């Protein structure tokens, strides 16, 4: 406890000493005495006198005139500048001889706030998921129609017909839209329990063979180091295809025509025995973006039609499979997406 000069009425001091939570006695703003918990909370060095310190240094906003009594939420600021959420309870104490004092008790509520934010975020994700699923459903049927009629016209044309090439493009693009719509449907759907054994290596090679001819991949060297005899996992093949396609396309877009992509699968004995790494030699992802890229609709590619849904869908699918996805720096110089999966889905959260 740090004491400074001003006399504090004995009755106030006695009661105040009982308080175990971070607490200080102060005049309107000027600190007079603070307990050890207060010093610790704000990282104030025990040897520093509080004489020159003001409550406004530690609690923001701090009212300049009338101190708001009762409970309020504010921002705490440690000596080292770090800010955190707090709850402040301020009570007045009047002594006819010594005048007016206040005592404030501070509660660190940063953990509660963090939890609240997470809850809000997951509610938002659920709502977005529902919306995305509904939109995808609406889009899926007309797309099916487009594909059907395009294929019917194609059947009537010889391969030499000048329109055949364009028709092929329509079919390919409509198929791509269907893949996206399917992904959105999965995003909105709650966890599926109809999982079957899936060979992740097959999913990777199948999906790559579908997209490798795309001009996005021309000029890129893509290596696969796939563990032979990789154990199968219980999963939804369609959803896992979506994961692979999203990560490969993101990697190719990052590398943009010149560079390397590497896909690795391996297994080891842990709670998440399957590991998938997708590396690229692109520009990488800055620390400030790492926290945002999994959010729905976050994209730095709006100019070329990025929806910002790829990674949030991927994240949802990995979670539904009870796994984890993290982004790291790649030894190739760009980004590495690391997915760890259990073999069965008993850990699945069903988000
Ligand atoms: N391999 C990567 N290297 C660098 N940045 C990446 C990589 N993968 C993703 N990102 C960043 O994460 C953002 C979000 O990716 P996400 O796949 O969700 O959306 P998108 O690729 O922008 O749009 P869409 O997938 O709909 O085409 C991207 O816009 C990009 O900024
Ligand atoms: Mg993407």
Tab-separated table of C-alpha atoms and ligand atoms in Angstrom:
chain	number	residue	atom	x	y	z
A	1	UNK	CA	0.000	0.000	0.000
A	2	UNK	CA	1.325	3.424	-0.920
A	3	UNK	CA	0.508	6.277	1.368
A	4	UNK	CA	0.854	9.920	0.631
A	5	UNK	CA	0.538	13.022	2.676
A	6	UNK	CA	-3.113	13.937	2.869
A	7	UNK	CA	-4.851	12.777	6.029
A	8	UNK	CA	-7.582	10.302	5.408
A	9	UNK	CA	-10.329	9.936	8.024
A	10	UNK	CA	-9.640	6.857	10.140
A	11	UNK	CA	-13.108	5.336	9.610
A	12	UNK	CA	-12.741	5.485	5.849
A	13	UNK	CA	-9.241	4.017	5.935
A	14	UNK	CA	-10.230	1.134	8.225
A	15	UNK	CA	-13.112	0.091	5.981
A	16	UNK	CA	-11.110	0.578	2.859
A	17	UNK	CA	-8.274	-1.681	4.068
A	18	UNK	CA	-10.735	-4.582	4.047
A	19	UNK	CA	-11.132	-4.299	0.288
A	20	UNK	CA	-9.120	-6.966	-1.509
A	21	UNK	CA	-9.920	-5.851	-5.057
A	22	UNK	CA	-7.879	-3.131	-6.783
A	23	UNK	CA	-8.922	0.054	-5.097
A	24	UNK	CA	-7.804	3.632	-4.496
A	25	UNK	CA	-8.858	6.575	-2.410
A	26	UNK	CA	-8.708	9.851	-4.251
A	27	UNK	CA	-9.881	13.383	-4.340
A	28	UNK	CA	-11.827	14.253	-7.437
A	29	UNK	CA	-8.929	13.099	-9.589
A	30	UNK	CA	-5.774	13.051	-7.494
A	31	UNK	CA	-4.725	9.667	-6.073
A	32	UNK	CA	-4.123	9.597	-2.333
A	33	UNK	CA	-3.718	5.953	-1.534
A	34	UNK	CA	-3.957	2.719	-3.499
A	35	UNK	CA	-3.757	-0.891	-2.401
A	36	UNK	CA	-1.301	-3.477	-3.753
A	37	UNK	CA	-3.916	-4.989	-6.059
A	38	UNK	CA	-4.428	-1.582	-7.683
A	39	UNK	CA	-0.674	-1.080	-8.141
A	40	UNK	CA	-0.382	-4.530	-9.638
A	41	UNK	CA	-3.350	-4.086	-11.972
A	42	UNK	CA	-1.910	-0.919	-13.476
A	43	UNK	CA	1.694	-2.159	-13.221
A	44	UNK	CA	2.677	0.767	-11.007
A	45	UNK	CA	6.080	0.333	-9.423
A	46	UNK	CA	5.721	-0.059	-5.663
A	47	UNK	CA	8.530	2.402	-5.067
A	48	UNK	CA	6.851	5.176	-6.995
A	49	UNK	CA	4.815	7.417	-4.796
A	50	UNK	CA	1.303	8.028	-5.969
A	51	UNK	CA	1.741	11.662	-5.028
A	52	UNK	CA	1.867	12.895	-8.582
A	53	UNK	CA	-0.571	10.478	-10.051
A	54	UNK	CA	-4.107	11.120	-11.181
A	55	UNK	CA	-6.956	8.706	-11.631
A	56	UNK	CA	-7.412	10.000	-15.198
A	57	UNK	CA	-4.013	8.496	-16.009
A	58	UNK	CA	-5.377	5.025	-15.357
A	59	UNK	CA	-9.078	5.277	-16.103
A	60	UNK	CA	-10.555	6.691	-19.259
A	61	UNK	CA	-12.856	8.485	-19.647
A	62	UNK	CA	-12.428	10.219	-16.318
A	63	UNK	CA	-14.987	13.009	-15.826
A	64	UNK	CA	-13.354	16.371	-15.398
A	65	UNK	CA	-16.031	17.855	-13.116
A	66	UNK	CA	-18.549	15.651	-11.380
A	67	UNK	CA	-17.341	12.177	-10.667
A	68	UNK	CA	-19.983	9.680	-11.740
A	69	UNK	CA	-20.869	7.597	-8.748
A	70	UNK	CA	-21.958	3.973	-8.825
A	71	UNK	CA	-20.881	1.360	-11.353
A	72	UNK	CA	-19.616	2.212	-14.833
A	73	UNK	CA	-17.521	0.641	-17.527
A	74	UNK	CA	-14.369	2.306	-18.741
A	75	UNK	CA	-10.973	1.647	-20.226
A	76	UNK	CA	-8.061	0.961	-17.884
A	77	UNK	CA	-4.589	2.095	-18.944
A	78	UNK	CA	-1.504	0.499	-17.453
A	79	UNK	CA	1.702	2.429	-16.861
A	80	UNK	CA	3.160	0.728	-19.935
A	81	UNK	CA	0.259	2.059	-22.036
A	82	UNK	CA	-1.621	-1.219	-22.469
A	83	UNK	CA	-5.381	-0.707	-22.343
A	84	UNK	CA	-8.008	-3.115	-21.031
A	85	UNK	CA	-11.696	-3.111	-20.134
A	86	UNK	CA	-12.605	-2.355	-16.556
A	87	UNK	CA	-15.588	-1.746	-14.363
A	88	UNK	CA	-15.299	1.096	-11.859
A	89	UNK	CA	-17.352	1.528	-8.717
A	90	UNK	CA	-16.899	4.970	-7.193
A	91	UNK	CA	-18.320	5.965	-3.816
A	92	UNK	CA	-18.042	9.297	-1.985
A	93	UNK	CA	-16.983	9.752	1.616
A	94	UNK	CA	-17.496	13.030	3.395
A	95	UNK	CA	-15.727	14.026	6.598
A	96	UNK	CA	-16.561	17.344	8.275
A	97	UNK	CA	-12.924	17.815	9.232
A	98	UNK	CA	-11.121	16.568	6.125
A	99	UNK	CA	-13.587	17.225	3.328
A	100	UNK	CA	-14.713	15.052	0.464
A	101	UNK	CA	-12.932	11.836	-0.635
A	102	UNK	CA	-13.852	9.104	-3.037
A	103	UNK	CA	-12.993	5.486	-3.097
A	104	UNK	CA	-12.995	3.617	-6.380
A	105	UNK	CA	-12.862	-0.133	-6.815
A	106	UNK	CA	-11.686	-1.428	-10.163
A	107	UNK	CA	-12.564	-4.765	-11.707
A	108	UNK	CA	-10.685	-6.090	-14.703
A	109	UNK	CA	-13.437	-7.266	-17.073
A	110	UNK	CA	-11.277	-7.777	-20.150
A	111	UNK	CA	-11.865	-11.539	-20.129
A	112	UNK	CA	-15.623	-11.097	-19.874
A	113	UNK	CA	-15.518	-8.554	-22.694
A	114	UNK	CA	-13.470	-10.907	-24.839
A	115	UNK	CA	-15.972	-13.657	-24.238
A	116	UNK	CA	-18.864	-11.296	-25.064
A	117	UNK	CA	-17.125	-10.300	-28.300
A	118	UNK	CA	-16.641	-13.945	-29.204
A	119	UNK	CA	-20.300	-14.679	-28.539
A	120	UNK	CA	-21.326	-11.731	-30.702
A	121	UNK	CA	-18.971	-12.832	-33.428
A	122	UNK	CA	-20.283	-16.385	-33.414
A	123	UNK	CA	-23.893	-15.126	-33.456
A	124	UNK	CA	-22.998	-12.941	-36.411
A	125	UNK	CA	-21.361	-15.874	-38.153
A	126	UNK	CA	-24.416	-18.057	-37.563
A	127	UNK	CA	-26.727	-15.372	-38.957
A	128	UNK	CA	-24.464	-14.848	-41.960
A	129	UNK	CA	-24.268	-18.586	-42.486
A	130	UNK	CA	-28.064	-18.816	-42.621
A	131	UNK	CA	-28.292	-15.920	-45.030
A	132	UNK	CA	-25.518	-17.292	-47.226
A	133	UNK	CA	-27.222	-20.696	-47.279
A	134	UNK	CA	-30.542	-19.150	-48.325
A	135	UNK	CA	-28.957	-17.109	-51.090
A	136	UNK	CA	-26.996	-20.121	-52.327
A	137	UNK	CA	-30.167	-22.173	-52.417
A	138	UNK	CA	-31.882	-19.548	-54.572
A	139	UNK	CA	-28.903	-19.367	-56.927
A	140	UNK	CA	-28.308	-23.083	-57.178
A	141	UNK	CA	-31.509	-23.950	-59.050
A	142	UNK	CA	-31.283	-21.396	-61.874
A	143	UNK	CA	-27.620	-22.323	-62.239
A	144	UNK	CA	-28.641	-25.921	-62.695
A	145	UNK	CA	-30.981	-24.725	-65.462
A	146	UNK	CA	-28.229	-22.742	-67.186
A	147	UNK	CA	-25.950	-25.778	-67.152
A	148	UNK	CA	-28.661	-28.073	-68.413
A	149	UNK	CA	-29.630	-25.854	-71.361
A	150	UNK	CA	-26.022	-25.012	-72.223
A	151	UNK	CA	-25.246	-28.720	-72.350
A	152	UNK	CA	-28.326	-29.377	-74.493
A	153	UNK	CA	-27.228	-26.714	-77.010
A	154	UNK	CA	-23.717	-28.151	-76.924
A	155	UNK	CA	-25.036	-31.559	-77.890
A	156	UNK	CA	-26.631	-30.007	-80.986
A	157	UNK	CA	-23.376	-28.409	-82.128
A	158	UNK	CA	-20.381	-30.024	-83.746
A	159	UNK	CA	-17.098	-29.423	-81.912
A	160	UNK	CA	-15.916	-27.314	-84.870
A	161	UNK	CA	-18.841	-24.941	-84.551
A	162	UNK	CA	-17.538	-21.420	-83.690
A	163	UNK	CA	-19.974	-21.139	-80.763
A	164	UNK	CA	-18.755	-24.381	-79.176
A	165	UNK	CA	-15.749	-22.749	-77.524
A	166	UNK	CA	-17.868	-20.017	-75.964
A	167	UNK	CA	-20.422	-22.550	-74.865
A	168	UNK	CA	-17.679	-24.491	-73.138
A	169	UNK	CA	-16.736	-21.338	-71.263
A	170	UNK	CA	-20.352	-20.843	-70.167
A	171	UNK	CA	-20.452	-24.408	-68.863
A	172	UNK	CA	-17.120	-24.022	-67.073
A	173	UNK	CA	-18.037	-20.711	-65.451
A	174	UNK	CA	-21.487	-21.912	-64.454
A	175	UNK	CA	-19.858	-24.996	-62.929
A	176	UNK	CA	-17.536	-22.740	-60.953
A	177	UNK	CA	-20.543	-20.787	-59.688
A	178	UNK	CA	-22.159	-24.035	-58.633
A	179	UNK	CA	-19.049	-24.990	-56.657
A	180	UNK	CA	-19.259	-21.617	-54.890
A	181	UNK	CA	-22.992	-22.002	-54.279
A	182	UNK	CA	-22.417	-25.499	-52.924
A	183	UNK	CA	-19.785	-24.117	-50.572
A	184	UNK	CA	-22.203	-21.478	-49.358
A	185	UNK	CA	-24.838	-24.106	-48.762
A	186	UNK	CA	-22.375	-26.066	-46.655
A	187	UNK	CA	-21.481	-22.884	-44.812
A	188	UNK	CA	-25.081	-22.343	-43.796
A	189	UNK	CA	-25.738	-25.946	-42.937
A	190	UNK	CA	-25.226	-27.216	-39.425
A	191	UNK	CA	-22.926	-30.144	-38.890
A	192	UNK	CA	-23.600	-33.139	-41.024
A	193	UNK	CA	-23.363	-36.498	-39.332
A	194	UNK	CA	-23.413	-38.476	-42.563
A	195	UNK	CA	-19.650	-38.560	-42.820
A	196	UNK	CA	-17.813	-41.325	-44.629
A	197	UNK	CA	-14.129	-42.315	-44.830
A	198	UNK	CA	-12.239	-39.865	-47.046
A	199	UNK	CA	-8.756	-40.135	-48.485
A	200	UNK	CA	-7.440	-36.592	-48.274
A	201	UNK	CA	-4.690	-37.334	-50.823
A	202	UNK	CA	-7.334	-38.306	-53.378
A	203	UNK	CA	-9.325	-35.168	-52.701
A	204	UNK	CA	-6.197	-33.098	-53.320
A	205	UNK	CA	-5.178	-34.772	-56.566
A	206	UNK	CA	-8.767	-34.866	-57.875
A	207	UNK	CA	-9.364	-31.214	-57.162
A	208	UNK	CA	-6.030	-30.133	-58.575
A	209	UNK	CA	-6.679	-32.028	-61.797
A	210	UNK	CA	-9.957	-30.100	-62.101
A	211	UNK	CA	-8.411	-26.670	-61.739
A	212	UNK	CA	-4.800	-27.034	-62.919
A	213	UNK	CA	-5.668	-26.028	-66.502
A	214	UNK	CA	-7.014	-22.731	-65.313
A	215	UNK	CA	-4.792	-19.877	-66.457
A	216	UNK	CA	-4.357	-18.932	-62.805
A	217	UNK	CA	-2.001	-21.882	-62.451
A	218	UNK	CA	0.064	-21.345	-65.589
A	219	UNK	CA	3.637	-20.406	-64.732
A	220	UNK	CA	3.299	-21.749	-61.180
A	221	UNK	CA	5.261	-24.771	-60.049
A	222	UNK	CA	3.062	-26.897	-57.835
A	223	UNK	CA	4.623	-29.663	-55.738
A	224	UNK	CA	2.761	-32.334	-53.838
A	225	UNK	CA	4.374	-34.200	-50.993
A	226	UNK	CA	1.560	-36.520	-50.039
A	227	UNK	CA	2.165	-39.189	-47.444
A	228	UNK	CA	1.489	-42.599	-48.938
A	229	UNK	CA	-0.859	-44.687	-46.805
A	230	UNK	CA	-2.293	-41.550	-45.233
A	231	UNK	CA	-5.023	-42.716	-42.846
A	232	UNK	CA	-8.547	-41.931	-44.004
A	233	UNK	CA	-10.599	-39.497	-42.019
A	234	UNK	CA	-14.330	-39.532	-41.383
A	235	UNK	CA	-15.567	-36.544	-43.268
A	236	UNK	CA	-17.745	-34.960	-45.901
A	237	UNK	CA	-15.864	-35.300	-49.158
A	238	UNK	CA	-17.746	-32.480	-50.871
A	239	UNK	CA	-16.869	-30.055	-48.101
A	240	UNK	CA	-13.233	-31.136	-48.011
A	241	UNK	CA	-13.033	-30.592	-51.781
A	242	UNK	CA	-14.195	-27.066	-51.161
A	243	UNK	CA	-11.372	-26.561	-48.628
A	244	UNK	CA	-8.713	-27.753	-51.068
A	245	UNK	CA	-10.059	-25.664	-53.952
A	246	UNK	CA	-10.264	-22.520	-51.796
A	247	UNK	CA	-6.718	-22.901	-50.479
A	248	UNK	CA	-5.218	-23.756	-53.869
A	249	UNK	CA	-6.941	-20.855	-55.586
A	250	UNK	CA	-5.917	-18.433	-52.842
A	251	UNK	CA	-2.330	-19.654	-53.092
A	252	UNK	CA	-2.343	-19.302	-56.878
A	253	UNK	CA	-3.845	-15.825	-56.648
A	254	UNK	CA	-1.175	-14.840	-54.113
A	255	UNK	CA	1.638	-16.180	-56.278
A	256	UNK	CA	0.025	-14.541	-59.343
A	257	UNK	CA	1.580	-16.387	-62.225
A	258	UNK	CA	5.144	-16.881	-61.076
A	259	UNK	CA	6.293	-18.819	-58.102
A	260	UNK	CA	5.662	-21.987	-56.150
A	261	UNK	CA	2.893	-23.756	-54.325
A	262	UNK	CA	3.511	-26.788	-52.171
A	263	UNK	CA	0.912	-29.107	-50.719
A	264	UNK	CA	1.933	-31.524	-47.989
A	265	UNK	CA	-0.060	-34.176	-46.165
A	266	UNK	CA	1.312	-36.111	-43.252
A	267	UNK	CA	0.146	-38.003	-40.212
A	268	UNK	CA	1.447	-38.303	-36.696
A	269	UNK	CA	0.230	-39.591	-33.379
A	270	UNK	CA	-1.594	-36.742	-31.726
A	271	UNK	CA	-5.110	-35.555	-31.042
A	272	UNK	CA	-5.083	-34.154	-34.592
A	273	UNK	CA	-3.257	-36.927	-36.458
A	274	UNK	CA	-3.796	-35.552	-39.971
A	275	UNK	CA	-2.002	-32.501	-41.176
A	276	UNK	CA	-2.396	-30.594	-44.417
A	277	UNK	CA	-0.051	-27.758	-45.337
A	278	UNK	CA	-0.619	-25.448	-48.271
A	279	UNK	CA	2.391	-23.190	-48.835
A	280	UNK	CA	3.022	-20.508	-51.374
A	281	UNK	CA	5.819	-18.166	-52.355
A	282	UNK	CA	3.513	-15.136	-52.592
A	283	UNK	CA	3.740	-11.939	-50.560
A	284	UNK	CA	2.509	-13.579	-47.345
A	285	UNK	CA	-0.059	-12.182	-44.920
A	286	UNK	CA	0.752	-9.311	-42.570
A	287	UNK	CA	0.061	-9.623	-38.835
A	288	UNK	CA	-2.729	-7.052	-39.062
A	289	UNK	CA	-4.573	-9.113	-41.690
A	290	UNK	CA	-4.058	-12.516	-40.071
A	291	UNK	CA	-6.890	-11.867	-37.619
A	292	UNK	CA	-9.300	-10.745	-40.341
A	293	UNK	CA	-8.883	-13.182	-43.204
A	294	UNK	CA	-11.239	-15.811	-41.738
A	295	UNK	CA	-14.053	-13.301	-41.336
A	296	UNK	CA	-16.876	-13.623	-43.842
A	297	UNK	CA	-16.684	-11.029	-46.631
A	298	UNK	CA	-13.159	-9.925	-45.769
A	299	UNK	CA	-11.252	-9.657	-49.036
A	300	UNK	CA	-8.378	-7.680	-50.460
A	301	UNK	CA	-9.437	-8.779	-53.933
A	302	UNK	CA	-12.663	-6.840	-54.404
A	303	UNK	CA	-11.228	-5.371	-57.604
A	304	UNK	CA	-11.235	-8.820	-59.168
A	305	UNK	CA	-14.471	-10.064	-57.707
A	306	UNK	CA	-13.259	-11.685	-54.479
A	307	UNK	CA	-16.217	-12.424	-52.210
A	308	UNK	CA	-14.135	-12.878	-49.071
A	309	UNK	CA	-16.057	-16.055	-48.319
A	310	UNK	CA	-13.427	-18.642	-49.287
A	311	UNK	CA	-11.555	-18.739	-46.005
A	312	UNK	CA	-14.585	-18.324	-43.758
A	313	UNK	CA	-16.236	-21.260	-45.513
A	314	UNK	CA	-12.990	-23.203	-45.188
A	315	UNK	CA	-12.780	-22.338	-41.504
A	316	UNK	CA	-16.377	-23.482	-40.941
A	317	UNK	CA	-15.769	-26.790	-42.722
A	318	UNK	CA	-12.566	-27.510	-40.799
A	319	UNK	CA	-14.395	-26.751	-37.562
A	320	UNK	CA	-17.246	-29.052	-38.513
A	321	UNK	CA	-14.646	-31.766	-38.949
A	322	UNK	CA	-13.346	-31.088	-35.455
A	323	UNK	CA	-10.101	-29.636	-36.782
A	324	UNK	CA	-8.150	-26.406	-36.673
A	325	UNK	CA	-6.821	-24.076	-39.321
A	326	UNK	CA	-4.057	-21.562	-38.751
A	327	UNK	CA	-2.078	-19.284	-40.978
A	328	UNK	CA	1.689	-19.050	-40.612
A	329	UNK	CA	4.710	-17.874	-42.499
A	330	UNK	CA	5.801	-20.299	-45.162
A	331	UNK	CA	9.403	-21.402	-45.684
A	332	UNK	CA	8.642	-20.625	-49.356
A	333	UNK	CA	8.377	-16.979	-48.392
A	334	UNK	CA	4.600	-16.523	-48.581
A	335	UNK	CA	1.701	-17.855	-46.539
A	336	UNK	CA	1.249	-21.310	-45.073
A	337	UNK	CA	-2.200	-22.605	-44.194
A	338	UNK	CA	-1.949	-25.453	-41.734
A	339	UNK	CA	-4.990	-27.638	-41.168
A	340	UNK	CA	-4.948	-30.235	-38.411
A	341	UNK	CA	-7.726	-32.811	-38.365
A	342	UNK	CA	-8.820	-35.670	-36.167
A	343	UNK	CA	-9.542	-38.980	-37.892
A	344	UNK	CA	-13.054	-39.104	-36.575
A	345	UNK	CA	-15.405	-36.243	-35.907
A	346	UNK	CA	-16.073	-36.842	-32.231
A	347	UNK	CA	-14.439	-33.468	-31.535
A	348	UNK	CA	-16.609	-31.664	-34.067
A	349	UNK	CA	-18.248	-28.555	-32.691
A	350	UNK	CA	-21.147	-28.513	-35.094
A	351	UNK	CA	-21.059	-24.794	-35.746
B	1	LIG	N1	-2.230	-17.582	-49.696
B	1	LIG	C1	-2.519	-16.302	-49.404
B	1	LIG	N2	-1.549	-15.345	-49.462
B	1	LIG	C2	-1.823	-14.045	-49.182
B	1	LIG	N3	-3.056	-13.603	-48.793
B	1	LIG	C3	-4.042	-14.511	-48.710
B	1	LIG	C4	-3.843	-15.888	-49.006
B	1	LIG	N4	-5.010	-16.535	-48.809
B	1	LIG	C5	-5.900	-15.612	-48.423
B	1	LIG	N5	-5.337	-14.389	-48.355
B	1	LIG	C6	-5.979	-13.128	-47.931
B	1	LIG	O1	-7.177	-13.453	-47.260
B	1	LIG	C7	-8.282	-12.771	-47.865
B	1	LIG	C8	-9.526	-13.602	-47.678
B	1	LIG	O2	-9.435	-14.790	-48.444
B	1	LIG	P1	-10.768	-15.489	-48.932
B	1	LIG	O3	-10.399	-16.716	-49.679
B	1	LIG	O4	-11.701	-15.635	-47.781
B	1	LIG	O5	-11.435	-14.418	-49.903
B	1	LIG	P2	-10.922	-13.926	-51.340
B	1	LIG	O6	-9.901	-14.883	-51.860
B	1	LIG	O7	-10.560	-12.507	-51.240
B	1	LIG	O8	-12.260	-14.050	-52.169
B	1	LIG	P3	-12.858	-15.384	-52.835
B	1	LIG	O9	-12.308	-16.554	-52.102
B	1	LIG	O10	-14.297	-15.235	-52.705
B	1	LIG	O11	-12.408	-15.330	-54.249
B	1	LIG	C9	-7.851	-12.523	-49.282
B	1	LIG	O12	-8.534	-11.463	-49.882
B	1	LIG	C10	-6.363	-12.252	-49.120
B	1	LIG	O13	-6.142	-10.918	-48.711
B	2	LIG	MG1	-10.277	-16.965	-51.837
